[in-house]
Amino acid sequence: TWCGPCRVEMPLLQAAHEDHAGAGLAVIGIDVQEQPDVVPPFLEELGLTFPVGLDPVGSVRATYRVRTLPTTFFVDRAGDIATMRPGMFAGREDLASSLRFIMPELRPDEARR
């Protein structure tokens, strides 16, 4: 809720969630080291409908060695981390180029949808 780049990136992730859920994409957010009561108003404010897990003590962040927020992990259909991206996405095409690691069928023209 406090991370400026995360706030900017959330609408891109929401759009990917809406556009590609039918193709099997699951977007899952993790809120790191915040009190649980601050998260629902944040999700509502930004209109986020994908699931968000809570990591109030930072154990997920530590396990995956996340140093930069936001950091996005792309997990393939086999459950393996295909790639990860520290930092904010610049836009839909930037996100789509990373999505292609787990969704190679995604064409460049679908990045806009």
mmCIF file of N, CA and C in Angstrom:
data_model
loop_
_atom_site.group_PDB
_atom_site.id
_atom_site.type_symbol
_atom_site.label_atom_id
_atom_site.label_comp_id
_atom_site.label_asym_id
_atom_site.label_seq_id
_atom_site.Cartn_x
_atom_site.Cartn_y
_atom_site.Cartn_z
ATOM 1 N N THR A 1 0.814 -1.198 0.000
ATOM 2 C CA THR A 1 0.000 0.000 0.000
ATOM 3 C C THR A 1 0.857 1.261 0.000
ATOM 4 N N TRP A 2 2.069 1.167 0.506
ATOM 5 C CA TRP A 2 2.942 2.332 0.634
ATOM 6 C C TRP A 2 3.951 2.441 -0.509
ATOM 7 N N CYS A 3 4.128 1.383 -1.293
ATOM 8 C CA CYS A 3 5.148 1.321 -2.350
ATOM 9 C C CYS A 3 4.617 2.011 -3.616
ATOM 10 N N GLY A 4 5.179 3.169 -3.943
ATOM 11 C CA GLY A 4 4.735 3.924 -5.116
ATOM 12 C C GLY A 4 4.804 3.137 -6.411
ATOM 13 N N PRO A 5 5.958 2.514 -6.735
ATOM 14 C CA PRO A 5 6.033 1.718 -7.963
ATOM 15 C C PRO A 5 5.040 0.557 -7.980
ATOM 16 N N CYS A 6 4.788 -0.028 -6.827
ATOM 17 C CA CYS A 6 3.804 -1.121 -6.750
ATOM 18 C C CYS A 6 2.416 -0.612 -7.116
ATOM 19 N N ARG A 7 2.069 0.560 -6.602
ATOM 20 C CA ARG A 7 0.760 1.161 -6.900
ATOM 21 C C ARG A 7 0.609 1.432 -8.398
ATOM 22 N N VAL A 8 1.682 1.895 -9.023
ATOM 23 C CA VAL A 8 1.651 2.187 -10.464
ATOM 24 C C VAL A 8 1.476 0.898 -11.256
ATOM 25 N N GLU A 9 2.115 -0.163 -10.815
ATOM 26 C CA GLU A 9 2.117 -1.433 -11.542
ATOM 27 C C GLU A 9 0.828 -2.241 -11.375
ATOM 28 N N MET A 10 0.137 -2.064 -10.275
ATOM 29 C CA MET A 10 -1.046 -2.877 -9.993
ATOM 30 C C MET A 10 -2.098 -2.855 -11.105
ATOM 31 N N PRO A 11 -2.426 -1.712 -11.703
ATOM 32 C CA PRO A 11 -3.406 -1.741 -12.800
ATOM 33 C C PRO A 11 -2.952 -2.592 -13.989
ATOM 34 N N LEU A 12 -1.649 -2.654 -14.249
ATOM 35 C CA LEU A 12 -1.143 -3.510 -15.331
ATOM 36 C C LEU A 12 -1.381 -4.979 -14.994
ATOM 37 N N LEU A 13 -1.119 -5.340 -13.764
ATOM 38 C CA LEU A 13 -1.340 -6.724 -13.349
ATOM 39 C C LEU A 13 -2.827 -7.067 -13.341
ATOM 40 N N GLN A 14 -3.662 -6.118 -12.950
ATOM 41 C CA GLN A 14 -5.109 -6.333 -12.984
ATOM 42 C C GLN A 14 -5.574 -6.557 -14.420
ATOM 43 N N ALA A 15 -5.071 -5.766 -15.353
ATOM 44 C CA ALA A 15 -5.440 -5.924 -16.766
ATOM 45 C C ALA A 15 -5.003 -7.295 -17.283
ATOM 46 N N ALA A 16 -3.804 -7.728 -16.920
ATOM 47 C CA ALA A 16 -3.336 -9.057 -17.346
ATOM 48 C C ALA A 16 -4.232 -10.137 -16.749
ATOM 49 N N HIS A 17 -4.606 -9.968 -15.499
ATOM 50 C CA HIS A 17 -5.513 -10.902 -14.834
ATOM 51 C C HIS A 17 -6.837 -11.001 -15.594
ATOM 52 N N GLU A 18 -7.394 -9.880 -15.956
ATOM 53 C CA GLU A 18 -8.673 -9.865 -16.666
ATOM 54 C C GLU A 18 -8.542 -10.401 -18.089
ATOM 55 N N ASP A 19 -7.465 -10.027 -18.764
ATOM 56 C CA ASP A 19 -7.308 -10.374 -20.174
ATOM 57 C C ASP A 19 -6.918 -11.832 -20.413
ATOM 58 N N HIS A 20 -6.204 -12.441 -19.478
ATOM 59 C CA HIS A 20 -5.607 -13.746 -19.764
ATOM 60 C C HIS A 20 -6.004 -14.861 -18.800
ATOM 61 N N ALA A 21 -6.937 -14.597 -17.903
ATOM 62 C CA ALA A 21 -7.377 -15.647 -16.981
ATOM 63 C C ALA A 21 -7.939 -16.839 -17.743
ATOM 64 N N GLY A 22 -8.650 -16.564 -18.832
ATOM 65 C CA GLY A 22 -9.216 -17.639 -19.646
ATOM 66 C C GLY A 22 -8.181 -18.529 -20.290
ATOM 67 N N ALA A 23 -6.970 -18.015 -20.440
ATOM 68 C CA ALA A 23 -5.875 -18.788 -21.015
ATOM 69 C C ALA A 23 -5.049 -19.479 -19.936
ATOM 70 N N GLY A 24 -5.489 -19.351 -18.677
ATOM 71 C CA GLY A 24 -4.814 -20.040 -17.583
ATOM 72 C C GLY A 24 -3.905 -19.181 -16.721
ATOM 73 N N LEU A 25 -3.826 -17.880 -16.995
ATOM 74 C CA LEU A 25 -2.973 -17.019 -16.183
ATOM 75 C C LEU A 25 -3.612 -16.784 -14.821
ATOM 76 N N ALA A 26 -2.838 -16.969 -13.783
ATOM 77 C CA ALA A 26 -3.271 -16.649 -12.424
ATOM 78 C C ALA A 26 -2.335 -15.576 -11.885
ATOM 79 N N VAL A 27 -2.898 -14.449 -11.522
ATOM 80 C CA VAL A 27 -2.132 -13.378 -10.899
ATOM 81 C C VAL A 27 -2.411 -13.458 -9.406
ATOM 82 N N ILE A 28 -1.341 -13.526 -8.633
ATOM 83 C CA ILE A 28 -1.457 -13.595 -7.177
ATOM 84 C C ILE A 28 -0.498 -12.569 -6.601
ATOM 85 N N GLY A 29 -1.015 -11.676 -5.805
ATOM 86 C CA GLY A 29 -0.171 -10.679 -5.163
ATOM 87 C C GLY A 29 0.184 -11.105 -3.751
ATOM 88 N N ILE A 30 1.291 -10.581 -3.267
ATOM 89 C CA ILE A 30 1.696 -10.790 -1.880
ATOM 90 C C ILE A 30 1.944 -9.423 -1.263
ATOM 91 N N ASP A 31 1.228 -9.120 -0.201
ATOM 92 C CA ASP A 31 1.450 -7.889 0.534
ATOM 93 C C ASP A 31 2.488 -8.180 1.620
ATOM 94 N N VAL A 32 3.555 -7.396 1.616
ATOM 95 C CA VAL A 32 4.697 -7.678 2.474
ATOM 96 C C VAL A 32 4.732 -6.756 3.684
ATOM 97 N N GLN A 33 4.744 -7.370 4.851
ATOM 98 C CA GLN A 33 5.000 -6.719 6.130
ATOM 99 C C GLN A 33 4.100 -5.525 6.444
ATOM 100 N N GLU A 34 2.801 -5.741 6.241
ATOM 101 C CA GLU A 34 1.829 -4.731 6.640
ATOM 102 C C GLU A 34 0.754 -5.391 7.480
ATOM 103 N N GLN A 35 0.065 -4.585 8.220
ATOM 104 C CA GLN A 35 -1.047 -5.088 9.007
ATOM 105 C C GLN A 35 -2.178 -5.495 8.061
ATOM 106 N N PRO A 36 -2.810 -6.626 8.301
ATOM 107 C CA PRO A 36 -3.858 -7.115 7.411
ATOM 108 C C PRO A 36 -5.007 -6.143 7.164
ATOM 109 N N ASP A 37 -5.316 -5.282 8.113
ATOM 110 C CA ASP A 37 -6.468 -4.400 7.951
ATOM 111 C C ASP A 37 -6.250 -3.278 6.939
ATOM 112 N N VAL A 38 -5.006 -3.008 6.524
ATOM 113 C CA VAL A 38 -4.763 -1.951 5.540
ATOM 114 C C VAL A 38 -4.892 -2.450 4.103
ATOM 115 N N VAL A 39 -4.891 -3.762 3.918
ATOM 116 C CA VAL A 39 -4.875 -4.322 2.568
ATOM 117 C C VAL A 39 -6.230 -4.235 1.859
ATOM 118 N N PRO A 40 -7.350 -4.656 2.458
ATOM 119 C CA PRO A 40 -8.628 -4.577 1.729
ATOM 120 C C PRO A 40 -8.981 -3.188 1.199
ATOM 121 N N PRO A 41 -8.786 -2.116 1.972
ATOM 122 C CA PRO A 41 -9.089 -0.795 1.410
ATOM 123 C C PRO A 41 -8.198 -0.448 0.206
ATOM 124 N N PHE A 42 -6.954 -0.880 0.243
ATOM 125 C CA PHE A 42 -6.032 -0.667 -0.877
ATOM 126 C C PHE A 42 -6.523 -1.394 -2.127
ATOM 127 N N LEU A 43 -6.925 -2.652 -1.967
ATOM 128 C CA LEU A 43 -7.419 -3.442 -3.097
ATOM 129 C C LEU A 43 -8.672 -2.804 -3.685
ATOM 130 N N GLU A 44 -9.553 -2.348 -2.820
ATOM 131 C CA GLU A 44 -10.781 -1.707 -3.276
ATOM 132 C C GLU A 44 -10.478 -0.388 -3.991
ATOM 133 N N GLU A 45 -9.594 0.395 -3.420
ATOM 134 C CA GLU A 45 -9.225 1.686 -4.014
ATOM 135 C C GLU A 45 -8.722 1.527 -5.445
ATOM 136 N N LEU A 46 -7.902 0.485 -5.677
ATOM 137 C CA LEU A 46 -7.330 0.272 -7.007
ATOM 138 C C LEU A 46 -8.178 -0.649 -7.881
ATOM 139 N N GLY A 47 -9.263 -1.189 -7.346
ATOM 140 C CA GLY A 47 -10.127 -2.071 -8.124
ATOM 141 C C GLY A 47 -9.474 -3.404 -8.451
ATOM 142 N N LEU A 48 -8.661 -3.909 -7.536
ATOM 143 C CA LEU A 48 -7.947 -5.164 -7.769
ATOM 144 C C LEU A 48 -8.813 -6.342 -7.366
ATOM 145 N N THR A 49 -8.924 -7.319 -8.266
ATOM 146 C CA THR A 49 -9.759 -8.475 -7.996
ATOM 147 C C THR A 49 -8.976 -9.784 -7.934
ATOM 148 N N PHE A 50 -7.684 -9.747 -8.242
ATOM 149 C CA PHE A 50 -6.895 -10.977 -8.122
ATOM 150 C C PHE A 50 -6.579 -11.233 -6.644
ATOM 151 N N PRO A 51 -6.334 -12.503 -6.290
ATOM 152 C CA PRO A 51 -6.082 -12.808 -4.880
ATOM 153 C C PRO A 51 -4.763 -12.195 -4.389
ATOM 154 N N VAL A 52 -4.776 -11.781 -3.140
ATOM 155 C CA VAL A 52 -3.584 -11.212 -2.512
ATOM 156 C C VAL A 52 -3.373 -11.913 -1.177
ATOM 157 N N GLY A 53 -2.201 -12.525 -1.045
ATOM 158 C CA GLY A 53 -1.829 -13.159 0.214
ATOM 159 C C GLY A 53 -1.117 -12.158 1.102
ATOM 160 N N LEU A 54 -1.121 -12.432 2.382
ATOM 161 C CA LEU A 54 -0.495 -11.548 3.345
ATOM 162 C C LEU A 54 0.790 -12.185 3.881
ATOM 163 N N ASP A 55 1.834 -11.386 3.944
ATOM 164 C CA ASP A 55 3.131 -11.813 4.473
ATOM 165 C C ASP A 55 3.536 -10.838 5.578
ATOM 166 N N PRO A 56 2.813 -10.855 6.701
ATOM 167 C CA PRO A 56 3.002 -9.822 7.716
ATOM 168 C C PRO A 56 4.382 -9.794 8.364
ATOM 169 N N VAL A 57 5.085 -10.924 8.401
ATOM 170 C CA VAL A 57 6.414 -10.934 9.028
ATOM 171 C C VAL A 57 7.548 -10.969 8.014
ATOM 172 N N GLY A 58 7.219 -11.045 6.714
ATOM 173 C CA GLY A 58 8.250 -11.020 5.680
ATOM 174 C C GLY A 58 8.882 -12.362 5.366
ATOM 175 N N SER A 59 8.229 -13.459 5.754
ATOM 176 C CA SER A 59 8.825 -14.776 5.503
ATOM 177 C C SER A 59 8.845 -15.137 4.013
ATOM 178 N N VAL A 60 7.802 -14.757 3.280
ATOM 179 C CA VAL A 60 7.794 -15.021 1.833
ATOM 180 C C VAL A 60 8.903 -14.213 1.164
ATOM 181 N N ARG A 61 8.998 -12.966 1.548
ATOM 182 C CA ARG A 61 10.054 -12.092 1.005
ATOM 183 C C ARG A 61 11.427 -12.686 1.279
ATOM 184 N N ALA A 62 11.662 -13.188 2.471
ATOM 185 C CA ALA A 62 12.950 -13.774 2.819
ATOM 186 C C ALA A 62 13.198 -15.078 2.054
ATOM 187 N N THR A 63 12.175 -15.923 1.977
ATOM 188 C CA THR A 63 12.328 -17.214 1.290
ATOM 189 C C THR A 63 12.717 -17.030 -0.170
ATOM 190 N N TYR A 64 12.094 -16.062 -0.839
ATOM 191 C CA TYR A 64 12.368 -15.837 -2.259
ATOM 192 C C TYR A 64 13.427 -14.768 -2.499
ATOM 193 N N ARG A 65 14.060 -14.312 -1.429
ATOM 194 C CA ARG A 65 15.166 -13.353 -1.499
ATOM 195 C C ARG A 65 14.796 -12.091 -2.281
ATOM 196 N N VAL A 66 13.636 -11.577 -1.974
ATOM 197 C CA VAL A 66 13.165 -10.351 -2.620
ATOM 198 C C VAL A 66 13.828 -9.168 -1.944
ATOM 199 N N ARG A 67 14.565 -8.397 -2.731
ATOM 200 C CA ARG A 67 15.254 -7.218 -2.198
ATOM 201 C C ARG A 67 14.609 -5.925 -2.668
ATOM 202 N N THR A 68 13.953 -5.984 -3.817
ATOM 203 C CA THR A 68 13.361 -4.809 -4.441
ATOM 204 C C THR A 68 11.855 -4.993 -4.531
ATOM 205 N N LEU A 69 11.124 -3.944 -4.227
ATOM 206 C CA LEU A 69 9.677 -3.959 -4.438
ATOM 207 C C LEU A 69 9.347 -2.944 -5.518
ATOM 208 N N PRO A 70 8.539 -3.313 -6.464
ATOM 209 C CA PRO A 70 7.945 -4.637 -6.642
ATOM 210 C C PRO A 70 8.931 -5.622 -7.268
ATOM 211 N N THR A 71 8.693 -6.885 -7.021
ATOM 212 C CA THR A 71 9.363 -7.980 -7.719
ATOM 213 C C THR A 71 8.271 -8.942 -8.155
ATOM 214 N N THR A 72 8.331 -9.364 -9.402
ATOM 215 C CA THR A 72 7.315 -10.256 -9.959
ATOM 216 C C THR A 72 7.958 -11.569 -10.351
ATOM 217 N N PHE A 73 7.360 -12.663 -9.929
ATOM 218 C CA PHE A 73 7.796 -14.005 -10.304
ATOM 219 C C PHE A 73 6.803 -14.560 -11.313
ATOM 220 N N PHE A 74 7.318 -15.187 -12.349
ATOM 221 C CA PHE A 74 6.497 -15.819 -13.369
ATOM 222 C C PHE A 74 6.681 -17.322 -13.236
ATOM 223 N N VAL A 75 5.608 -17.983 -12.838
ATOM 224 C CA VAL A 75 5.623 -19.418 -12.586
ATOM 225 C C VAL A 75 4.903 -20.101 -13.731
ATOM 226 N N ASP A 76 5.568 -21.103 -14.325
ATOM 227 C CA ASP A 76 4.971 -21.778 -15.479
ATOM 228 C C ASP A 76 3.934 -22.801 -15.044
ATOM 229 N N ARG A 77 3.334 -23.452 -16.002
ATOM 230 C CA ARG A 77 2.254 -24.405 -15.714
ATOM 231 C C ARG A 77 2.725 -25.611 -14.922
ATOM 232 N N ALA A 78 4.027 -25.890 -14.974
ATOM 233 C CA ALA A 78 4.589 -27.002 -14.195
ATOM 234 C C ALA A 78 4.873 -26.596 -12.750
ATOM 235 N N GLY A 79 4.699 -25.300 -12.437
ATOM 236 C CA GLY A 79 4.944 -24.819 -11.088
ATOM 237 C C GLY A 79 6.368 -24.356 -10.844
ATOM 238 N N ASP A 80 7.142 -24.223 -11.912
ATOM 239 C CA ASP A 80 8.529 -23.779 -11.796
ATOM 240 C C ASP A 80 8.635 -22.281 -12.086
ATOM 241 N N ILE A 81 9.529 -21.611 -11.385
ATOM 242 C CA ILE A 81 9.771 -20.201 -11.668
ATOM 243 C C ILE A 81 10.496 -20.109 -13.005
ATOM 244 N N ALA A 82 9.819 -19.517 -13.995
ATOM 245 C CA ALA A 82 10.383 -19.379 -15.333
ATOM 246 C C ALA A 82 11.310 -18.174 -15.405
ATOM 247 N N THR A 83 10.929 -17.113 -14.745
ATOM 248 C CA THR A 83 11.746 -15.906 -14.683
ATOM 249 C C THR A 83 11.203 -15.030 -13.564
ATOM 250 N N MET A 84 11.982 -14.045 -13.218
ATOM 251 C CA MET A 84 11.515 -13.068 -12.238
ATOM 252 C C MET A 84 11.952 -11.696 -12.698
ATOM 253 N N ARG A 85 11.244 -10.713 -12.218
ATOM 254 C CA ARG A 85 11.503 -9.345 -12.652
ATOM 255 C C ARG A 85 11.502 -8.423 -11.436
ATOM 256 N N PRO A 86 12.675 -7.935 -11.036
ATOM 257 C CA PRO A 86 12.688 -6.921 -9.993
ATOM 258 C C PRO A 86 12.360 -5.562 -10.602
ATOM 259 N N GLY A 87 11.647 -4.760 -9.873
ATOM 260 C CA GLY A 87 11.311 -3.424 -10.354
ATOM 261 C C GLY A 87 9.975 -3.382 -11.062
ATOM 262 N N MET A 88 9.595 -2.169 -11.400
ATOM 263 C CA MET A 88 8.282 -1.891 -11.979
ATOM 264 C C MET A 88 8.283 -2.105 -13.495
ATOM 265 N N PHE A 89 7.158 -2.570 -14.015
ATOM 266 C CA PHE A 89 6.977 -2.671 -15.458
ATOM 267 C C PHE A 89 6.679 -1.294 -16.019
ATOM 268 N N ALA A 90 7.265 -0.996 -17.178
ATOM 269 C CA ALA A 90 7.081 0.314 -17.801
ATOM 270 C C ALA A 90 5.721 0.457 -18.475
ATOM 271 N N GLY A 91 5.105 -0.648 -18.818
ATOM 272 C CA GLY A 91 3.815 -0.611 -19.489
ATOM 273 C C GLY A 91 3.377 -2.003 -19.877
ATOM 274 N N ARG A 92 2.269 -2.076 -20.626
ATOM 275 C CA ARG A 92 1.700 -3.382 -20.998
ATOM 276 C C ARG A 92 2.657 -4.236 -21.819
ATOM 277 N N GLU A 93 3.345 -3.641 -22.784
ATOM 278 C CA GLU A 93 4.260 -4.436 -23.608
ATOM 279 C C GLU A 93 5.426 -4.960 -22.779
ATOM 280 N N ASP A 94 5.889 -4.178 -21.856
ATOM 281 C CA ASP A 94 6.964 -4.613 -20.960
ATOM 282 C C ASP A 94 6.509 -5.823 -20.144
ATOM 283 N N LEU A 95 5.308 -5.763 -19.593
ATOM 284 C CA LEU A 95 4.758 -6.895 -18.859
ATOM 285 C C LEU A 95 4.550 -8.085 -19.796
ATOM 286 N N ALA A 96 4.030 -7.839 -20.980
ATOM 287 C CA ALA A 96 3.763 -8.926 -21.939
ATOM 288 C C ALA A 96 5.044 -9.664 -22.323
ATOM 289 N N SER A 97 6.156 -8.947 -22.432
ATOM 290 C CA SER A 97 7.408 -9.626 -22.791
ATOM 291 C C SER A 97 7.819 -10.618 -21.706
ATOM 292 N N SER A 98 7.531 -10.304 -20.448
ATOM 293 C CA SER A 98 7.809 -11.256 -19.373
ATOM 294 C C SER A 98 6.758 -12.362 -19.334
ATOM 295 N N LEU A 99 5.507 -12.027 -19.612
ATOM 296 C CA LEU A 99 4.456 -13.049 -19.636
ATOM 297 C C LEU A 99 4.748 -14.129 -20.681
ATOM 298 N N ARG A 100 5.430 -13.763 -21.744
ATOM 299 C CA ARG A 100 5.720 -14.743 -22.801
ATOM 300 C C ARG A 100 6.610 -15.882 -22.309
ATOM 301 N N PHE A 101 7.325 -15.694 -21.192
ATOM 302 C CA PHE A 101 8.109 -16.792 -20.630
ATOM 303 C C PHE A 101 7.206 -17.925 -20.176
ATOM 304 N N ILE A 102 6.000 -17.588 -19.728
ATOM 305 C CA ILE A 102 5.079 -18.624 -19.254
ATOM 306 C C ILE A 102 3.888 -18.811 -20.181
ATOM 307 N N MET A 103 3.712 -17.878 -21.111
ATOM 308 C CA MET A 103 2.622 -17.950 -22.083
ATOM 309 C C MET A 103 3.192 -17.643 -23.470
ATOM 310 N N PRO A 104 3.984 -18.564 -24.034
ATOM 311 C CA PRO A 104 4.626 -18.275 -25.321
ATOM 312 C C PRO A 104 3.637 -18.009 -26.451
ATOM 313 N N GLU A 105 2.397 -18.452 -26.268
ATOM 314 C CA GLU A 105 1.377 -18.234 -27.296
ATOM 315 C C GLU A 105 0.889 -16.783 -27.325
ATOM 316 N N LEU A 106 1.248 -15.998 -26.347
ATOM 317 C CA LEU A 106 0.825 -14.588 -26.277
ATOM 318 C C LEU A 106 1.539 -13.810 -27.377
ATOM 319 N N ARG A 107 0.753 -13.266 -28.284
ATOM 320 C CA ARG A 107 1.309 -12.486 -29.401
ATOM 321 C C ARG A 107 1.524 -11.040 -28.961
ATOM 322 N N PRO A 108 2.467 -10.346 -29.601
ATOM 323 C CA PRO A 108 2.696 -8.942 -29.247
ATOM 324 C C PRO A 108 1.445 -8.078 -29.314
ATOM 325 N N ASP A 109 0.553 -8.331 -30.278
ATOM 326 C CA ASP A 109 -0.650 -7.513 -30.394
ATOM 327 C C ASP A 109 -1.641 -7.757 -29.258
ATOM 328 N N GLU A 110 -1.464 -8.853 -28.496
ATOM 329 C CA GLU A 110 -2.343 -9.127 -27.375
ATOM 330 C C GLU A 110 -1.932 -8.377 -26.117
ATOM 331 N N ALA A 111 -0.774 -7.739 -26.155
ATOM 332 C CA ALA A 111 -0.308 -6.994 -24.991
ATOM 333 C C ALA A 111 -1.267 -5.828 -24.683
ATOM 334 N N ARG A 112 -1.901 -5.300 -25.685
ATOM 335 C CA ARG A 112 -2.800 -4.153 -25.507
ATOM 336 C C ARG A 112 -4.112 -4.550 -24.838
ATOM 337 N N ARG A 113 -4.534 -5.780 -25.038
ATOM 338 C CA ARG A 113 -5.821 -6.212 -24.493
ATOM 339 C C ARG A 113 -5.777 -6.390 -23.007
#
